[in-house]
Amino acid sequence: MTMDDPDPVWVALSGVSVILSLVVVVLGVRVAVTRTFPAFWVRVARLTTRQRGQPVRRGGFLALLGAGLLVQQAPLLLPVPLAVGRALFALALLLLVGAVGWFALLRR
């Protein structure tokens, strides 16, 4: 093991965050497309009647948020040039700002 080798714990945590962000993207897209919340989500989150009427708003927010987290983790797991890493970081920031804008501006 040399100093250039990545820490196995850090790689495992990055892998877990990639899996979680994929789950968030899939769940967000499912909610936005079907326009219904999963039953477990309604039970666990205890959504009010007003909140249950906003599946596209919440699903799109989750999908964009998960995509931002996924793009942000890519340079940590794959060897990419510095310029590509910076571009992916900028894209991740744009996706996160887009998620906040989606949630704030979409009033359904």
Short mmCIF file of N, CA and C in Angstrom, two decimals:
data_model
loop_
_atom_site.label_atom_id
_atom_site.label_comp_id
_atom_site.label_asym_id
_atom_site.label_seq_id
_atom_site.Cartn_x
_atom_site.Cartn_y
_atom_site.Cartn_z
N MET A 1 0.85 -1.17 0.00
CA MET A 1 0.00 0.00 0.00
C MET A 1 0.90 1.24 0.00
N THR A 2 0.66 2.12 -0.95
CA THR A 2 1.44 3.35 -1.04
C THR A 2 0.58 4.53 -0.63
N MET A 3 1.18 5.70 -0.62
CA MET A 3 0.45 6.92 -0.24
C MET A 3 -0.58 7.31 -1.30
N ASP A 4 -0.39 6.84 -2.53
CA ASP A 4 -1.32 7.19 -3.61
C ASP A 4 -2.57 6.33 -3.63
N ASP A 5 -2.55 5.20 -2.95
CA ASP A 5 -3.73 4.33 -2.93
C ASP A 5 -4.84 4.98 -2.12
N PRO A 6 -6.09 4.87 -2.60
CA PRO A 6 -7.19 5.46 -1.83
C PRO A 6 -7.49 4.64 -0.58
N ASP A 7 -7.98 5.31 0.42
CA ASP A 7 -8.36 4.65 1.66
C ASP A 7 -9.59 3.78 1.41
N PRO A 8 -9.56 2.50 1.79
CA PRO A 8 -10.70 1.62 1.52
C PRO A 8 -12.00 2.08 2.21
N VAL A 9 -11.88 2.68 3.37
CA VAL A 9 -13.07 3.17 4.06
C VAL A 9 -13.69 4.32 3.27
N TRP A 10 -12.87 5.21 2.77
CA TRP A 10 -13.37 6.34 1.98
C TRP A 10 -14.04 5.86 0.69
N VAL A 11 -13.45 4.86 0.04
CA VAL A 11 -14.04 4.29 -1.17
C VAL A 11 -15.38 3.64 -0.85
N ALA A 12 -15.47 2.94 0.28
CA ALA A 12 -16.73 2.30 0.67
C ALA A 12 -17.81 3.35 0.96
N LEU A 13 -17.43 4.42 1.65
CA LEU A 13 -18.41 5.48 1.93
C LEU A 13 -18.87 6.17 0.66
N SER A 14 -17.97 6.37 -0.27
CA SER A 14 -18.34 6.96 -1.56
C SER A 14 -19.27 6.02 -2.32
N GLY A 15 -19.00 4.74 -2.28
CA GLY A 15 -19.87 3.76 -2.93
C GLY A 15 -21.27 3.75 -2.34
N VAL A 16 -21.35 3.84 -1.02
CA VAL A 16 -22.66 3.89 -0.36
C VAL A 16 -23.39 5.16 -0.74
N SER A 17 -22.69 6.29 -0.82
CA SER A 17 -23.35 7.54 -1.20
C SER A 17 -23.83 7.50 -2.65
N VAL A 18 -23.09 6.82 -3.53
CA VAL A 18 -23.54 6.66 -4.91
C VAL A 18 -24.81 5.82 -4.97
N ILE A 19 -24.84 4.75 -4.21
CA ILE A 19 -26.04 3.89 -4.20
C ILE A 19 -27.24 4.65 -3.64
N LEU A 20 -27.03 5.38 -2.55
CA LEU A 20 -28.14 6.16 -1.98
C LEU A 20 -28.63 7.25 -2.93
N SER A 21 -27.71 7.91 -3.62
CA SER A 21 -28.14 8.95 -4.56
C SER A 21 -28.87 8.34 -5.75
N LEU A 22 -28.48 7.15 -6.19
CA LEU A 22 -29.24 6.46 -7.24
C LEU A 22 -30.65 6.13 -6.78
N VAL A 23 -30.78 5.69 -5.54
CA VAL A 23 -32.11 5.39 -4.99
C VAL A 23 -32.95 6.66 -4.92
N VAL A 24 -32.35 7.77 -4.54
CA VAL A 24 -33.08 9.04 -4.46
C VAL A 24 -33.52 9.49 -5.86
N VAL A 25 -32.66 9.33 -6.86
CA VAL A 25 -33.02 9.69 -8.23
C VAL A 25 -34.19 8.84 -8.71
N VAL A 26 -34.10 7.53 -8.52
CA VAL A 26 -35.17 6.64 -8.98
C VAL A 26 -36.47 6.93 -8.25
N LEU A 27 -36.41 7.13 -6.95
CA LEU A 27 -37.62 7.44 -6.19
C LEU A 27 -38.23 8.77 -6.62
N GLY A 28 -37.39 9.78 -6.83
CA GLY A 28 -37.88 11.09 -7.26
C GLY A 28 -38.52 11.04 -8.64
N VAL A 29 -37.90 10.33 -9.57
CA VAL A 29 -38.47 10.21 -10.91
C VAL A 29 -39.78 9.44 -10.85
N ARG A 30 -39.84 8.40 -10.05
CA ARG A 30 -41.07 7.61 -9.92
C ARG A 30 -42.21 8.47 -9.39
N VAL A 31 -41.93 9.26 -8.36
CA VAL A 31 -42.97 10.11 -7.77
C VAL A 31 -43.40 11.18 -8.76
N ALA A 32 -42.45 11.80 -9.46
CA ALA A 32 -42.80 12.87 -10.39
C ALA A 32 -43.58 12.35 -11.60
N VAL A 33 -43.23 11.16 -12.09
CA VAL A 33 -43.89 10.63 -13.28
C VAL A 33 -45.26 10.05 -12.95
N THR A 34 -45.35 9.27 -11.89
CA THR A 34 -46.64 8.66 -11.56
C THR A 34 -47.57 9.60 -10.81
N ARG A 35 -47.02 10.68 -10.28
CA ARG A 35 -47.79 11.68 -9.53
C ARG A 35 -48.49 11.09 -8.31
N THR A 36 -47.89 10.08 -7.74
CA THR A 36 -48.38 9.50 -6.49
C THR A 36 -47.18 9.19 -5.61
N PHE A 37 -47.38 9.34 -4.32
CA PHE A 37 -46.35 8.99 -3.36
C PHE A 37 -46.45 7.51 -3.02
N PRO A 38 -45.33 6.84 -2.80
CA PRO A 38 -45.39 5.46 -2.32
C PRO A 38 -46.07 5.42 -0.94
N ALA A 39 -46.76 4.33 -0.66
CA ALA A 39 -47.52 4.22 0.59
C ALA A 39 -46.61 4.33 1.81
N PHE A 40 -45.41 3.71 1.74
CA PHE A 40 -44.51 3.79 2.89
C PHE A 40 -44.05 5.21 3.14
N TRP A 41 -43.92 6.00 2.09
CA TRP A 41 -43.49 7.39 2.23
C TRP A 41 -44.55 8.21 2.95
N VAL A 42 -45.80 7.99 2.59
CA VAL A 42 -46.90 8.72 3.22
C VAL A 42 -47.00 8.35 4.70
N ARG A 43 -46.82 7.07 5.01
CA ARG A 43 -46.91 6.63 6.41
C ARG A 43 -45.74 7.15 7.24
N VAL A 44 -44.53 7.01 6.74
CA VAL A 44 -43.34 7.38 7.50
C VAL A 44 -43.22 8.89 7.64
N ALA A 45 -43.45 9.63 6.54
CA ALA A 45 -43.28 11.07 6.57
C ALA A 45 -44.49 11.79 7.16
N ARG A 46 -45.61 11.09 7.29
CA ARG A 46 -46.84 11.68 7.81
C ARG A 46 -47.19 12.96 7.07
N LEU A 47 -47.33 12.82 5.75
CA LEU A 47 -47.62 13.96 4.91
C LEU A 47 -49.02 14.49 5.17
N THR A 48 -49.14 15.80 5.21
CA THR A 48 -50.45 16.41 5.38
C THR A 48 -51.19 16.37 4.04
N THR A 49 -52.46 16.72 4.07
CA THR A 49 -53.25 16.70 2.84
C THR A 49 -52.69 17.66 1.81
N ARG A 50 -52.22 18.81 2.25
CA ARG A 50 -51.64 19.78 1.34
C ARG A 50 -50.35 19.24 0.72
N GLN A 51 -49.54 18.57 1.51
CA GLN A 51 -48.27 18.04 1.01
C GLN A 51 -48.52 16.87 0.05
N ARG A 52 -49.58 16.10 0.25
CA ARG A 52 -49.88 14.99 -0.64
C ARG A 52 -50.28 15.46 -2.03
N GLY A 53 -50.69 16.71 -2.15
CA GLY A 53 -51.07 17.26 -3.44
C GLY A 53 -49.90 17.81 -4.23
N GLN A 54 -48.67 17.58 -3.80
CA GLN A 54 -47.50 18.13 -4.47
C GLN A 54 -46.49 17.06 -4.88
N PRO A 55 -46.91 15.97 -5.51
CA PRO A 55 -45.94 14.92 -5.84
C PRO A 55 -44.94 15.33 -6.91
N VAL A 56 -45.35 16.13 -7.90
CA VAL A 56 -44.42 16.53 -8.95
C VAL A 56 -43.35 17.45 -8.37
N ARG A 57 -43.77 18.35 -7.50
CA ARG A 57 -42.83 19.27 -6.88
C ARG A 57 -41.79 18.51 -6.05
N ARG A 58 -42.25 17.63 -5.21
CA ARG A 58 -41.33 16.90 -4.33
C ARG A 58 -40.52 15.85 -5.09
N GLY A 59 -41.13 15.18 -6.07
CA GLY A 59 -40.41 14.17 -6.85
C GLY A 59 -39.32 14.79 -7.71
N GLY A 60 -39.62 15.90 -8.37
CA GLY A 60 -38.60 16.58 -9.17
C GLY A 60 -37.46 17.08 -8.33
N PHE A 61 -37.80 17.61 -7.15
CA PHE A 61 -36.76 18.07 -6.22
C PHE A 61 -35.84 16.92 -5.83
N LEU A 62 -36.42 15.79 -5.49
CA LEU A 62 -35.60 14.64 -5.10
C LEU A 62 -34.75 14.13 -6.26
N ALA A 63 -35.31 14.09 -7.46
CA ALA A 63 -34.56 13.60 -8.61
C ALA A 63 -33.36 14.51 -8.90
N LEU A 64 -33.57 15.81 -8.88
CA LEU A 64 -32.46 16.74 -9.13
C LEU A 64 -31.43 16.70 -8.00
N LEU A 65 -31.89 16.58 -6.79
CA LEU A 65 -30.98 16.50 -5.66
C LEU A 65 -30.12 15.24 -5.73
N GLY A 66 -30.74 14.11 -6.02
CA GLY A 66 -29.99 12.85 -6.16
C GLY A 66 -29.01 12.89 -7.32
N ALA A 67 -29.41 13.52 -8.44
CA ALA A 67 -28.51 13.63 -9.58
C ALA A 67 -27.30 14.49 -9.23
N GLY A 68 -27.53 15.56 -8.48
CA GLY A 68 -26.43 16.41 -8.06
C GLY A 68 -25.45 15.66 -7.17
N LEU A 69 -25.98 14.87 -6.25
CA LEU A 69 -25.10 14.09 -5.39
C LEU A 69 -24.36 13.01 -6.16
N LEU A 70 -25.02 12.42 -7.13
CA LEU A 70 -24.38 11.38 -7.94
C LEU A 70 -23.25 11.95 -8.78
N VAL A 71 -23.48 13.09 -9.42
CA VAL A 71 -22.45 13.71 -10.25
C VAL A 71 -21.27 14.16 -9.38
N GLN A 72 -21.57 14.62 -8.18
CA GLN A 72 -20.51 15.09 -7.29
C GLN A 72 -19.61 13.95 -6.83
N GLN A 73 -20.13 12.73 -6.75
CA GLN A 73 -19.34 11.59 -6.28
C GLN A 73 -18.52 10.93 -7.38
N ALA A 74 -18.84 11.19 -8.63
CA ALA A 74 -18.15 10.52 -9.74
C ALA A 74 -16.63 10.75 -9.74
N PRO A 75 -16.13 11.98 -9.56
CA PRO A 75 -14.67 12.15 -9.58
C PRO A 75 -13.95 11.46 -8.42
N LEU A 76 -14.67 11.15 -7.35
CA LEU A 76 -14.02 10.48 -6.23
C LEU A 76 -13.83 8.99 -6.48
N LEU A 77 -14.68 8.41 -7.33
CA LEU A 77 -14.60 6.98 -7.58
C LEU A 77 -13.86 6.63 -8.87
N LEU A 78 -13.93 7.52 -9.86
CA LEU A 78 -13.29 7.27 -11.14
C LEU A 78 -12.15 8.25 -11.36
N PRO A 79 -11.05 7.79 -11.92
CA PRO A 79 -9.96 8.74 -12.20
C PRO A 79 -10.33 9.63 -13.39
N VAL A 80 -10.44 10.91 -13.14
CA VAL A 80 -10.78 11.87 -14.19
C VAL A 80 -9.75 13.01 -14.16
N PRO A 81 -9.53 13.65 -15.30
CA PRO A 81 -8.62 14.82 -15.30
C PRO A 81 -9.19 15.94 -14.44
N LEU A 82 -8.32 16.83 -14.04
CA LEU A 82 -8.71 17.92 -13.15
C LEU A 82 -9.81 18.79 -13.76
N ALA A 83 -9.70 19.09 -15.05
CA ALA A 83 -10.70 19.94 -15.70
C ALA A 83 -12.08 19.27 -15.72
N VAL A 84 -12.11 17.97 -15.96
CA VAL A 84 -13.38 17.24 -15.96
C VAL A 84 -13.95 17.19 -14.55
N GLY A 85 -13.11 17.01 -13.56
CA GLY A 85 -13.58 17.02 -12.17
C GLY A 85 -14.19 18.35 -11.79
N ARG A 86 -13.56 19.43 -12.21
CA ARG A 86 -14.11 20.76 -11.93
C ARG A 86 -15.42 20.98 -12.65
N ALA A 87 -15.51 20.51 -13.89
CA ALA A 87 -16.75 20.65 -14.66
C ALA A 87 -17.87 19.84 -14.01
N LEU A 88 -17.57 18.65 -13.53
CA LEU A 88 -18.58 17.83 -12.84
C LEU A 88 -19.01 18.48 -11.53
N PHE A 89 -18.08 19.11 -10.84
CA PHE A 89 -18.44 19.81 -9.61
C PHE A 89 -19.36 20.99 -9.92
N ALA A 90 -19.06 21.73 -10.98
CA ALA A 90 -19.92 22.85 -11.38
C ALA A 90 -21.30 22.34 -11.79
N LEU A 91 -21.34 21.22 -12.50
CA LEU A 91 -22.63 20.62 -12.88
C LEU A 91 -23.41 20.20 -11.65
N ALA A 92 -22.73 19.64 -10.66
CA ALA A 92 -23.40 19.23 -9.43
C ALA A 92 -23.99 20.45 -8.71
N LEU A 93 -23.25 21.54 -8.67
CA LEU A 93 -23.77 22.76 -8.05
C LEU A 93 -24.98 23.30 -8.81
N LEU A 94 -24.92 23.26 -10.14
CA LEU A 94 -26.06 23.70 -10.94
C LEU A 94 -27.29 22.82 -10.70
N LEU A 95 -27.08 21.52 -10.56
CA LEU A 95 -28.20 20.62 -10.28
C LEU A 95 -28.80 20.90 -8.90
N LEU A 96 -27.96 21.17 -7.93
CA LEU A 96 -28.47 21.48 -6.59
C LEU A 96 -29.24 22.80 -6.58
N VAL A 97 -28.72 23.80 -7.28
CA VAL A 97 -29.44 25.07 -7.38
C VAL A 97 -30.74 24.88 -8.15
N GLY A 98 -30.69 24.05 -9.18
CA GLY A 98 -31.91 23.74 -9.93
C GLY A 98 -32.95 23.02 -9.08
N ALA A 99 -32.49 22.14 -8.19
CA ALA A 99 -33.42 21.44 -7.30
C ALA A 99 -34.10 22.41 -6.35
N VAL A 100 -33.33 23.33 -5.81
CA VAL A 100 -33.92 24.33 -4.90
C VAL A 100 -34.88 25.23 -5.67
N GLY A 101 -34.49 25.64 -6.88
CA GLY A 101 -35.37 26.45 -7.70
C GLY A 101 -36.64 25.72 -8.08
N TRP A 102 -36.52 24.44 -8.43
CA TRP A 102 -37.69 23.61 -8.76
C TRP A 102 -38.66 23.58 -7.58
N PHE A 103 -38.14 23.35 -6.41
CA PHE A 103 -38.98 23.23 -5.23
C PHE A 103 -39.63 24.58 -4.88
N ALA A 104 -38.87 25.65 -5.03
CA ALA A 104 -39.38 26.97 -4.65
C ALA A 104 -40.37 27.54 -5.67
N LEU A 105 -40.13 27.27 -6.95
CA LEU A 105 -40.94 27.91 -7.98
C LEU A 105 -42.16 27.11 -8.41
N LEU A 106 -42.09 25.79 -8.32
CA LEU A 106 -43.23 24.97 -8.75
C LEU A 106 -44.25 24.90 -7.63
N ARG A 107 -45.39 25.46 -7.87
CA ARG A 107 -46.42 25.55 -6.82
C ARG A 107 -47.66 24.78 -7.23
N ARG A 108 -47.58 23.48 -7.26
CA ARG A 108 -48.74 22.66 -7.57
C ARG A 108 -49.19 21.93 -6.37
#
